[in-house]
Amino acid sequence: MRLLLIEDDPSLCLELANRLRQQGFAVDATNSGIDGAHMGETEPCDIIILDLGLPDRPGLDILAGWRARKIATPVLILTARGAWHEKVEGFRAGADDYLTKPFHFEELLVRIQALIRRSSGVAGAHITIGMLQLDEQGQTASWCQEPDKPRDIDLTGIEFRLLRYLMLNPKKVFSATHLVEHVYDFNDEKESNVIEVYVSRLRKKLGKDVICTRRGQGYFLNPDALQSKE
């Protein structure tokens, strides 16, 4: 999943960006409200973390501008201001969640994960399809063909990002270009056939029928291939 972080404190921005990348996110980060507003409109982000206390443009104005342009990307607000009426203003401007500084990174992480699951229509605390369950904390998957004997599946960082995106959007067909945009951040170096390579690797680990190809259109996750055969 691709995440946009807009935070005016350079040291906090760098720390959060690095820790979020370690948790399996492709992160675009900026200290500028003006740049962040533009990136939120033009980059294919799955979630945005927005600091309200930006020096060059108010965070609430940025958020209101996105919503006026019908940009529906989930937005989690960060702010040092914790008064109830300021939270109300944030939600009225279109925020999806609100976190007051200082905060624990673990709380930020679970809020981000919950927003992503909710925006994708996943009601539970885990991303599960049939016998396949994704462990977001461990960045692994489990193949639970036998409930009492789950088989862990080790994933590389990119394999985890790609599988999570497909599991959050089952049956939806995505081009290789679209998947690259949501699995890598802006500055990552990408080979032209990178998605084909990682789809092939996931098929070897999960089964060739789990991720299907629709000729001329792209790839999709097939939930039917993850159901128990019993």
XYZ file of N, CA and C in Angstrom:
690
model
N 0.854 -1.184 0.000
C 0.000 0.000 0.000
C 0.893 1.239 0.000
N 0.451 2.252 -0.742
C 1.247 3.472 -0.866
C 0.698 4.548 0.061
N 1.591 5.154 0.838
C 1.203 6.096 1.884
C 1.891 7.422 1.653
N 1.127 8.507 1.785
C 1.676 9.862 1.700
C 1.744 10.442 3.107
N 2.933 10.868 3.517
C 3.162 11.459 4.830
C 3.519 12.927 4.656
N 2.715 13.807 5.263
C 2.973 15.246 5.221
C 3.163 15.714 6.659
N 4.407 15.975 7.036
C 4.758 16.320 8.419
C 5.856 17.377 8.393
N 5.623 18.507 9.071
C 6.553 19.632 8.943
C 7.833 19.460 9.756
N 7.827 18.604 10.772
C 9.024 18.365 11.573
C 9.929 17.385 10.815
N 11.078 17.849 10.296
C 11.924 16.975 9.461
C 12.361 15.695 10.157
N 12.750 15.782 11.431
C 13.234 14.587 12.124
C 12.107 13.591 12.358
N 10.918 14.082 12.743
C 9.772 13.190 12.942
C 9.330 12.598 11.612
N 9.349 13.411 10.568
C 8.943 12.932 9.237
C 9.860 11.793 8.787
N 11.160 11.978 8.965
C 12.116 10.947 8.554
C 11.940 9.681 9.380
N 11.767 9.846 10.690
C 11.595 8.677 11.557
C 10.343 7.896 11.195
N 9.214 8.599 11.014
C 7.965 7.920 10.683
C 8.060 7.242 9.324
N 8.656 7.928 8.357
C 8.772 7.349 7.013
C 9.570 6.051 7.053
N 10.682 6.059 7.779
C 11.522 4.858 7.858
C 10.794 3.718 8.563
N 10.103 4.029 9.653
C 9.422 2.969 10.401
C 8.225 2.422 9.627
N 7.549 3.275 8.892
C 6.416 2.817 8.085
C 6.891 1.945 6.920
N 8.032 2.275 6.349
C 8.591 1.415 5.301
C 8.938 0.043 5.865
N 9.451 0.020 7.099
C 9.760 -1.256 7.737
C 8.507 -2.085 7.972
N 7.355 -1.424 8.057
C 6.086 -2.113 8.274
C 5.369 -2.464 6.964
N 6.062 -2.317 5.857
C 5.506 -2.789 4.591
C 4.750 -1.762 3.783
N 5.015 -0.477 3.998
C 4.359 0.569 3.212
C 5.350 1.210 2.259
N 4.879 1.562 1.079
C 5.629 2.420 0.183
C 5.293 3.856 0.587
N 6.296 4.641 0.985
C 6.045 5.935 1.611
C 6.615 7.070 0.775
N 5.758 8.038 0.445
C 6.182 9.325 -0.093
C 6.061 10.330 1.042
N 7.108 11.091 1.331
C 7.103 11.994 2.478
C 7.551 13.385 2.076
N 6.952 14.393 2.718
C 7.329 15.779 2.476
C 7.076 16.607 3.723
N 7.860 17.684 3.871
C 7.671 18.633 4.974
C 6.830 19.832 4.542
N 6.512 19.910 3.273
C 5.832 21.073 2.717
C 4.345 20.821 2.521
N 3.522 21.731 3.018
C 2.088 21.623 2.794
C 1.716 21.836 1.344
N 2.400 22.745 0.682
C 2.105 23.024 -0.729
C 2.434 21.809 -1.586
N 3.625 21.230 -1.361
C 3.996 20.025 -2.115
C 3.070 18.864 -1.762
N 2.755 18.722 -0.473
C 1.895 17.632 -0.042
C 0.508 17.714 -0.635
N -0.039 18.941 -0.716
C -1.362 19.117 -1.312
C -1.358 18.647 -2.758
N -0.293 18.988 -3.486
C -0.184 18.581 -4.893
C -0.021 17.067 -5.007
N 0.798 16.475 -4.160
C 1.017 15.030 -4.206
C -0.270 14.278 -3.881
N -1.057 14.807 -2.943
C -2.316 14.164 -2.609
C -3.302 14.161 -3.754
N -3.157 15.116 -4.665
C -4.041 15.203 -5.826
C -3.537 14.384 -7.010
N -2.228 14.205 -7.104
C -1.662 13.624 -8.323
C -1.080 12.222 -8.157
N -0.668 11.849 -6.938
C -0.061 10.536 -6.726
C -1.129 9.529 -6.279
N -1.025 8.277 -6.694
C -2.041 7.258 -6.369
C -1.860 6.687 -4.964
N -2.162 7.488 -3.955
C -1.972 7.069 -2.567
C -3.165 6.244 -2.090
N -2.898 5.326 -1.173
C -3.956 4.533 -0.556
C -4.390 5.123 0.779
N -3.510 5.891 1.417
C -3.826 6.557 2.683
C -2.881 7.739 2.846
N -3.356 8.781 3.536
C -2.560 9.989 3.749
C -2.502 10.297 5.242
N -1.296 10.607 5.736
C -1.114 11.123 7.092
C -0.800 12.604 6.961
N -1.626 13.436 7.561
C -1.543 14.885 7.357
C -1.370 15.609 8.686
N -0.259 16.325 8.824
C -0.033 17.174 9.991
C -0.797 18.485 9.773
N -1.500 18.949 10.802
C -2.252 20.202 10.666
C -1.364 21.429 10.800
N -0.274 21.311 11.577
C 0.548 22.484 11.865
C 1.625 22.725 10.835
N 1.243 22.899 9.591
C 2.217 23.125 8.523
C 2.483 24.625 8.379
N 3.734 25.015 8.123
C 4.068 26.439 8.112
C 3.617 27.183 6.851
N 3.524 26.482 5.731
C 3.266 27.178 4.481
C 1.810 27.105 4.018
N 1.037 26.168 4.575
C -0.378 26.083 4.224
C -1.105 25.281 5.294
N -2.221 25.775 5.825
C -2.922 25.041 6.893
C -3.384 23.674 6.436
N -3.167 22.682 7.316
C -3.559 21.324 6.976
C -5.041 21.183 6.709
N -5.875 21.889 7.457
C -7.322 21.802 7.244
C -7.707 22.330 5.875
N -7.011 23.368 5.402
C -7.293 23.897 4.061
C -6.927 22.865 2.990
N -5.807 22.178 3.209
C -5.391 21.136 2.256
C -6.446 20.039 2.196
N -6.881 19.590 3.361
C -7.868 18.515 3.431
C -9.176 18.942 2.789
N -9.641 20.151 3.098
C -10.892 20.633 2.508
C -10.776 20.728 0.989
N -9.594 21.119 0.505
C -9.391 21.190 -0.939
C -9.457 19.834 -1.607
N -8.872 18.824 -0.963
C -8.964 17.462 -1.520
C -10.412 16.998 -1.588
N -11.134 17.190 -0.504
C -12.520 16.721 -0.477
C -13.374 17.487 -1.484
N -13.096 18.764 -1.678
C -13.849 19.533 -2.674
C -13.596 19.008 -4.084
N -12.415 18.421 -4.302
C -12.069 17.842 -5.604
C -12.451 16.363 -5.683
N -13.225 15.904 -4.717
C -13.738 14.530 -4.684
C -12.630 13.493 -4.517
N -11.535 13.885 -3.893
C -10.474 12.934 -3.576
C -10.852 12.236 -2.279
N -11.121 10.947 -2.354
C -11.690 10.204 -1.223
C -10.660 9.390 -0.454
N -9.386 9.575 -0.741
C -8.345 8.826 -0.032
C -8.480 9.019 1.479
N -8.444 7.928 2.269
C -8.530 8.081 3.729
C -7.414 8.962 4.262
N -7.765 9.873 5.180
C -6.805 10.818 5.749
C -6.806 10.698 7.270
N -5.626 10.468 7.824
C -5.440 10.472 9.267
C -4.699 11.748 9.640
N -5.282 12.545 10.519
C -4.705 13.815 10.929
C -3.776 13.621 12.123
N -2.606 14.282 12.043
C -1.708 14.395 13.188
C -1.699 15.849 13.636
N -1.776 16.085 14.931
C -1.746 17.457 15.418
C -1.339 17.503 16.874
N -0.721 18.618 17.248
C -0.388 18.851 18.656
C -1.555 19.488 19.380
N -2.589 19.851 18.624
C -3.757 20.484 19.219
C -4.820 19.421 19.487
N -5.191 19.273 20.759
C -6.090 18.181 21.112
C -7.453 18.601 21.604
N -7.785 19.900 21.484
C -9.085 20.361 21.955
C -10.200 19.706 21.146
N -11.313 19.407 21.805
C -12.391 18.666 21.149
C -12.946 19.410 19.939
N -13.040 20.745 20.036
C -13.628 21.487 18.923
C -12.712 21.475 17.697
N -11.375 21.357 17.920
C -10.459 21.259 16.782
C -10.582 19.893 16.109
N -10.843 18.856 16.905
C -11.082 17.537 16.320
C -12.364 17.555 15.487
N -13.386 18.231 16.004
C -14.642 18.331 15.262
C -14.413 19.034 13.930
N -13.622 20.106 13.937
C -13.315 20.817 12.693
C -12.613 19.897 11.697
N -11.700 19.061 12.221
C -10.990 18.143 11.341
C -11.912 17.130 10.706
N -12.801 16.555 11.494
C -13.743 15.574 10.939
C -14.710 16.237 9.966
N -15.131 17.447 10.256
C -16.035 18.149 9.346
C -15.359 18.502 8.022
N -14.045 18.682 8.083
C -13.306 18.976 6.850
C -13.087 17.729 6.006
N -13.363 16.531 6.594
C -13.246 15.304 5.812
C -12.244 14.306 6.321
N -11.715 14.507 7.549
C -10.756 13.546 8.102
C -11.450 12.229 8.426
N -10.685 11.150 8.373
C -11.203 9.820 8.706
C -10.760 9.368 10.086
N -9.675 9.936 10.601
C -9.206 9.609 11.939
C -8.309 10.742 12.408
N -7.989 10.730 13.699
C -7.333 11.864 14.336
C -6.417 11.326 15.425
N -5.148 11.766 15.436
C -4.204 11.320 16.449
C -3.442 12.529 16.976
N -3.452 12.698 18.298
C -2.828 13.853 18.922
C -1.386 13.552 19.315
N -0.492 14.482 19.022
C 0.911 14.360 19.431
C 1.042 14.713 20.907
N 1.981 14.069 21.600
C 2.823 12.941 21.183
C 2.022 11.644 21.165
N 2.480 10.680 20.377
C 1.761 9.420 20.258
C 2.768 8.276 20.166
N 2.301 7.082 20.409
C 3.127 5.890 20.230
C 2.994 5.431 18.774
N 4.110 5.053 18.199
C 4.084 4.612 16.809
C 3.134 3.441 16.612
N 3.086 2.531 17.579
C 2.220 1.358 17.453
C 0.758 1.758 17.304
N 0.339 2.826 17.996
C -1.044 3.277 17.845
C -1.275 3.854 16.453
N -0.323 4.634 15.970
C -0.439 5.158 14.606
C -0.559 4.017 13.614
N 0.263 2.993 13.780
C 0.275 1.877 12.836
C -1.063 1.149 12.806
N -1.613 0.825 13.978
C -2.871 0.075 13.976
C -4.019 0.933 13.445
N -3.962 2.239 13.661
C -4.995 3.114 13.098
C -4.906 3.139 11.571
N -3.692 3.195 11.047
C -3.507 3.165 9.592
C -4.044 1.856 9.020
N -3.665 0.741 9.636
C -4.117 -0.556 9.157
C -5.630 -0.678 9.206
N -6.239 -0.165 10.281
C -7.697 -0.225 10.397
C -8.374 0.620 9.323
N -7.827 1.799 9.036
C -8.407 2.658 8.000
C -8.332 1.990 6.634
N -7.204 1.353 6.357
C -7.036 0.685 5.067
C -8.020 -0.469 4.937
N -8.148 -1.278 5.993
C -9.091 -2.397 5.934
C -10.520 -1.881 5.750
N -10.868 -0.842 6.498
C -12.230 -0.299 6.430
C -12.524 0.256 5.033
N -11.575 0.975 4.455
C -11.801 1.562 3.131
C -11.915 0.496 2.050
N -11.374 -0.706 2.343
C -11.462 -1.810 1.386
C -12.625 -2.736 1.685
N -13.422 -2.411 2.717
C -14.589 -3.227 3.044
C -14.281 -4.443 3.888
N -13.096 -4.492 4.514
C -12.734 -5.608 5.393
C -13.192 -5.264 6.802
N -14.114 -6.054 7.345
C -14.717 -5.712 8.626
C -13.913 -6.212 9.818
N -13.158 -7.277 9.660
C -12.464 -7.886 10.782
C -11.133 -7.230 11.087
N -10.453 -7.800 12.072
C -9.151 -7.287 12.485
C -8.013 -7.843 11.634
N -8.313 -8.836 10.792
C -7.284 -9.448 9.952
C -7.761 -9.504 8.507
N -6.810 -9.552 7.603
C -7.116 -9.715 6.185
C -7.086 -11.209 5.891
N -8.260 -11.788 5.704
C -8.380 -13.233 5.503
C -9.296 -13.516 4.324
N -8.859 -14.386 3.439
C -9.701 -14.863 2.344
C -9.572 -16.378 2.301
N -10.674 -17.047 2.564
C -10.646 -18.500 2.562
C -9.629 -19.032 3.552
N -8.707 -19.828 3.063
C -7.694 -20.448 3.918
C -6.440 -19.591 4.079
N -6.415 -18.436 3.435
C -5.222 -17.592 3.463
C -5.429 -16.399 4.392
N -4.541 -16.246 5.363
C -4.598 -15.108 6.280
C -3.282 -14.348 6.236
N -3.386 -13.027 6.191
C -2.206 -12.179 6.129
C -1.903 -11.630 7.525
N -0.670 -11.744 7.939
C -0.213 -11.216 9.217
C 0.505 -9.898 8.932
N -0.191 -8.771 9.181
C 0.390 -7.468 8.863
C 1.564 -7.133 9.773
N 1.511 -7.565 11.019
C 2.598 -7.253 11.937
C 3.863 -8.013 11.562
N 3.727 -9.296 11.278
C 4.883 -10.100 10.917
C 5.226 -10.058 9.450
N 4.348 -9.454 8.628
C 4.513 -9.384 7.167
C 4.723 -10.777 6.577
N 3.889 -11.703 7.053
C 3.886 -13.066 6.542
C 2.436 -13.453 6.243
N 2.267 -14.635 5.691
C 0.934 -15.181 5.441
C 0.871 -16.586 6.022
N -0.334 -17.048 6.258
C -0.535 -18.404 6.758
C -1.541 -19.124 5.879
N -1.208 -20.353 5.511
C -2.088 -21.190 4.713
C -2.761 -22.168 5.670
N -4.042 -21.922 5.981
C -4.742 -22.662 7.031
C -5.640 -23.747 6.449
N -5.071 -24.610 5.633
C -5.851 -25.703 5.062
C -6.339 -26.644 6.151
N -5.497 -26.847 7.172
C -5.885 -27.587 8.363
C -5.886 -26.588 9.516
N -7.064 -26.263 10.100
C -7.161 -25.210 11.105
C -6.174 -25.341 12.253
N -5.883 -26.577 12.665
C -4.985 -26.773 13.799
C -3.524 -26.864 13.377
N -3.263 -26.799 12.055
C -1.894 -26.888 11.570
C -1.647 -25.848 10.476
N -1.696 -24.560 10.837
C -1.452 -23.533 9.822
C -0.016 -23.603 9.307
N 0.137 -23.358 8.021
C 1.468 -23.377 7.415
C 1.890 -21.956 7.094
N 2.961 -21.502 7.745
C 3.444 -20.140 7.532
C 4.102 -20.018 6.164
N 3.887 -18.863 5.555
C 4.458 -18.584 4.246
C 5.329 -17.343 4.384
N 6.623 -17.494 4.226
C 7.534 -16.357 4.306
C 7.399 -15.491 3.053
N 7.395 -14.178 3.259
C 7.254 -13.243 2.157
C 8.365 -12.202 2.207
N 8.868 -11.820 1.057
C 9.768 -10.668 1.009
C 8.924 -9.404 1.168
N 9.594 -8.263 1.344
C 8.870 -7.015 1.529
C 7.935 -6.687 0.376
N 8.406 -6.836 -0.848
C 7.579 -6.511 -2.012
C 6.484 -7.546 -2.202
N 6.786 -8.814 -1.935
C 5.749 -9.849 -2.021
C 4.622 -9.549 -1.045
N 4.972 -9.121 0.168
C 3.959 -8.774 1.163
C 3.109 -7.600 0.680
N 3.742 -6.553 0.196
C 2.992 -5.381 -0.287
C 2.027 -5.764 -1.404
N 2.513 -6.553 -2.344
C 1.693 -6.937 -3.488
C 0.541 -7.833 -3.060
N 0.819 -8.813 -2.213
C -0.235 -9.724 -1.775
C -1.282 -8.971 -0.953
N -0.851 -8.076 -0.079
C -1.807 -7.304 0.717
C -2.725 -6.490 -0.186
N -2.161 -5.858 -1.206
C -2.992 -5.040 -2.092
C -4.012 -5.902 -2.828
N -3.592 -7.058 -3.312
C -4.509 -7.935 -4.034
C -5.566 -8.525 -3.106
N -5.185 -8.867 -1.871
C -6.155 -9.432 -0.934
C -7.183 -8.390 -0.475
N -6.782 -7.139 -0.440
C -7.729 -6.075 -0.087
C -8.672 -5.737 -1.243
N -8.333 -6.226 -2.421
C -9.148 -5.941 -3.603
C -9.407 -7.216 -4.406
N -9.974 -8.259 -3.789
C -10.145 -9.534 -4.498
C -11.049 -9.388 -5.718
N -10.716 -10.117 -6.746
C -11.446 -10.170 -8.013
C -11.274 -8.924 -8.885
N -10.674 -7.863 -8.353
C -10.466 -6.662 -9.155
C -9.218 -6.839 -10.015
N -9.327 -6.484 -11.269
C -8.222 -6.650 -12.203
C -7.386 -5.374 -12.231
N -6.077 -5.536 -12.047
C -5.173 -4.394 -12.037
C -4.059 -4.607 -13.060
N -3.749 -3.554 -13.792
C -2.625 -3.627 -14.720
C -1.325 -3.652 -13.936
N -0.259 -4.088 -14.586
C 1.050 -4.095 -13.937
C 1.457 -2.681 -13.542
N 1.133 -1.710 -14.377
C 1.469 -0.315 -14.072
C 0.757 0.155 -12.810
N -0.518 -0.166 -12.685
C -1.278 0.217 -11.496
C -0.668 -0.410 -10.244
N -0.318 -1.672 -10.305
C 0.249 -2.349 -9.147
C 1.594 -1.747 -8.759
N 2.407 -1.401 -9.723
C 3.684 -0.741 -9.429
C 3.445 0.550 -8.656
N 2.448 1.322 -9.072
C 2.170 2.612 -8.436
C 1.720 2.465 -6.984
N 1.149 1.317 -6.631
C 0.648 1.134 -5.277
C 1.557 0.270 -4.400
N 2.576 -0.329 -5.000
C 3.497 -1.178 -4.245
C 4.832 -0.474 -4.011
N 5.179 0.468 -4.897
C 6.428 1.214 -4.786
C 6.126 2.686 -4.543
N 7.075 3.388 -3.883
C 6.908 4.820 -3.751
C 7.561 5.527 -4.932
N 7.475 6.852 -4.931
C 7.892 7.644 -6.088
C 9.371 7.470 -6.414
N 10.208 7.321 -5.378
C 11.658 7.313 -5.575
C 12.249 5.929 -5.791
N 11.451 4.884 -5.648
C 11.970 3.532 -5.848
C 12.363 3.295 -7.298
N 13.436 2.551 -7.477
C 13.819 2.134 -8.824
C 13.074 0.848 -9.171
N 12.417 0.860 -10.344
C 11.605 -0.287 -10.746
C 12.060 -0.824 -12.098
N 12.179 -2.144 -12.183
C 12.426 -2.771 -13.475
C 11.101 -2.860 -14.232
N 11.163 -2.915 -15.532
C 9.946 -2.888 -16.349
C 9.056 -4.105 -16.112
N 9.656 -5.240 -15.739
C 8.874 -6.464 -15.555
C 8.771 -6.868 -14.084
N 8.902 -5.883 -13.176
C 8.990 -6.213 -11.763
C 7.733 -6.909 -11.243
N 6.564 -6.491 -11.675
C 5.329 -7.100 -11.184
C 5.219 -8.534 -11.671
N 5.555 -8.780 -12.918
C 5.523 -10.141 -13.446
C 6.415 -11.064 -12.616
N 7.581 -10.568 -12.206
C 8.512 -11.369 -11.414
C 7.897 -11.730 -10.062
N 7.296 -10.743 -9.387
C 6.759 -11.001 -8.051
C 5.458 -11.790 -8.096
N 4.668 -11.627 -9.127
C 3.482 -12.469 -9.292
C 3.914 -13.919 -9.450
N 4.957 -14.148 -10.229
C 5.463 -15.509 -10.425
C 5.938 -16.116 -9.105
N 6.610 -15.314 -8.291
C 7.097 -15.814 -7.004
C 5.943 -16.145 -6.063
N 4.921 -15.298 -6.046
C 3.765 -15.561 -5.180
C 3.017 -16.805 -5.640
N 2.923 -17.020 -6.937
C 2.248 -18.216 -7.440
C 2.973 -19.482 -6.986
N 4.301 -19.423 -6.922
C 5.054 -20.589 -6.470
C 4.788 -20.876 -4.997
N 4.530 -19.833 -4.212
C 4.315 -20.000 -2.777
C 2.858 -20.302 -2.441
N 1.911 -19.786 -3.249
C 0.490 -19.901 -2.918
C -0.271 -20.864 -3.811
N 0.255 -21.111 -4.986
C -0.472 -21.907 -5.971
C -0.729 -21.068 -7.218
N -0.634 -21.702 -8.370
C -0.711 -20.956 -9.630
C -2.088 -20.374 -9.911
N -3.129 -20.892 -9.247
C -4.482 -20.402 -9.516
C -4.920 -19.263 -8.598
N -4.086 -18.900 -7.626
C -4.486 -17.867 -6.663
C -4.452 -16.479 -7.303
N -3.406 -16.196 -8.060
C -3.320 -14.923 -8.784
C -3.442 -15.228 -10.268
N -4.500 -14.724 -10.858
C -4.805 -15.038 -12.260
C -4.442 -13.866 -13.169
N -4.236 -14.195 -14.423
C -3.951 -13.190 -15.442
C -5.143 -13.066 -16.378
N -5.578 -11.853 -16.620
C -6.580 -11.598 -17.651
C -5.860 -10.929 -18.811
N -5.763 -11.652 -19.900
C -4.942 -11.215 -21.021
C -5.307 -9.805 -21.474
N -4.286 -8.977 -21.603
C -4.478 -7.617 -22.072
C -4.971 -6.647 -21.013
N -5.271 -7.145 -19.789
C -5.793 -6.270 -18.735
C -4.932 -6.269 -17.476
N -4.532 -7.436 -16.994
C -3.696 -7.450 -15.808
C -3.935 -8.655 -14.933
N -3.810 -8.455 -13.630
C -3.845 -9.539 -12.651
C -4.972 -9.335 -11.647
N -5.456 -10.448 -11.098
C -6.430 -10.362 -10.016
C -6.288 -11.569 -9.101
N -6.683 -11.386 -7.832
C -6.668 -12.479 -6.876
C -7.983 -13.220 -6.955
N -7.906 -14.537 -7.077
C -9.074 -15.386 -7.241
C -9.460 -16.018 -5.902
N -10.503 -15.505 -5.210
C -10.871 -16.067 -3.900
C -11.284 -17.528 -3.958
N -11.811 -17.967 -5.094
C -12.258 -19.361 -5.205
C -11.104 -20.340 -5.021
N -9.904 -19.933 -5.415
C -8.742 -20.820 -5.290
C -8.263 -20.925 -3.847
N -8.831 -20.116 -2.953
C -8.410 -20.117 -1.550
C -9.422 -20.802 -0.638
N -10.455 -21.360 -1.228
C -11.474 -22.044 -0.420
C -11.058 -23.490 -0.192
N -11.525 -24.029 0.928
C -11.227 -25.427 1.255
C -11.861 -26.347 0.227
N -11.145 -27.375 -0.135
C -11.639 -28.330 -1.127
C -12.517 -29.402 -0.480
N -12.610 -29.383 0.855
C -13.406 -30.411 1.536
C -14.880 -30.103 1.433
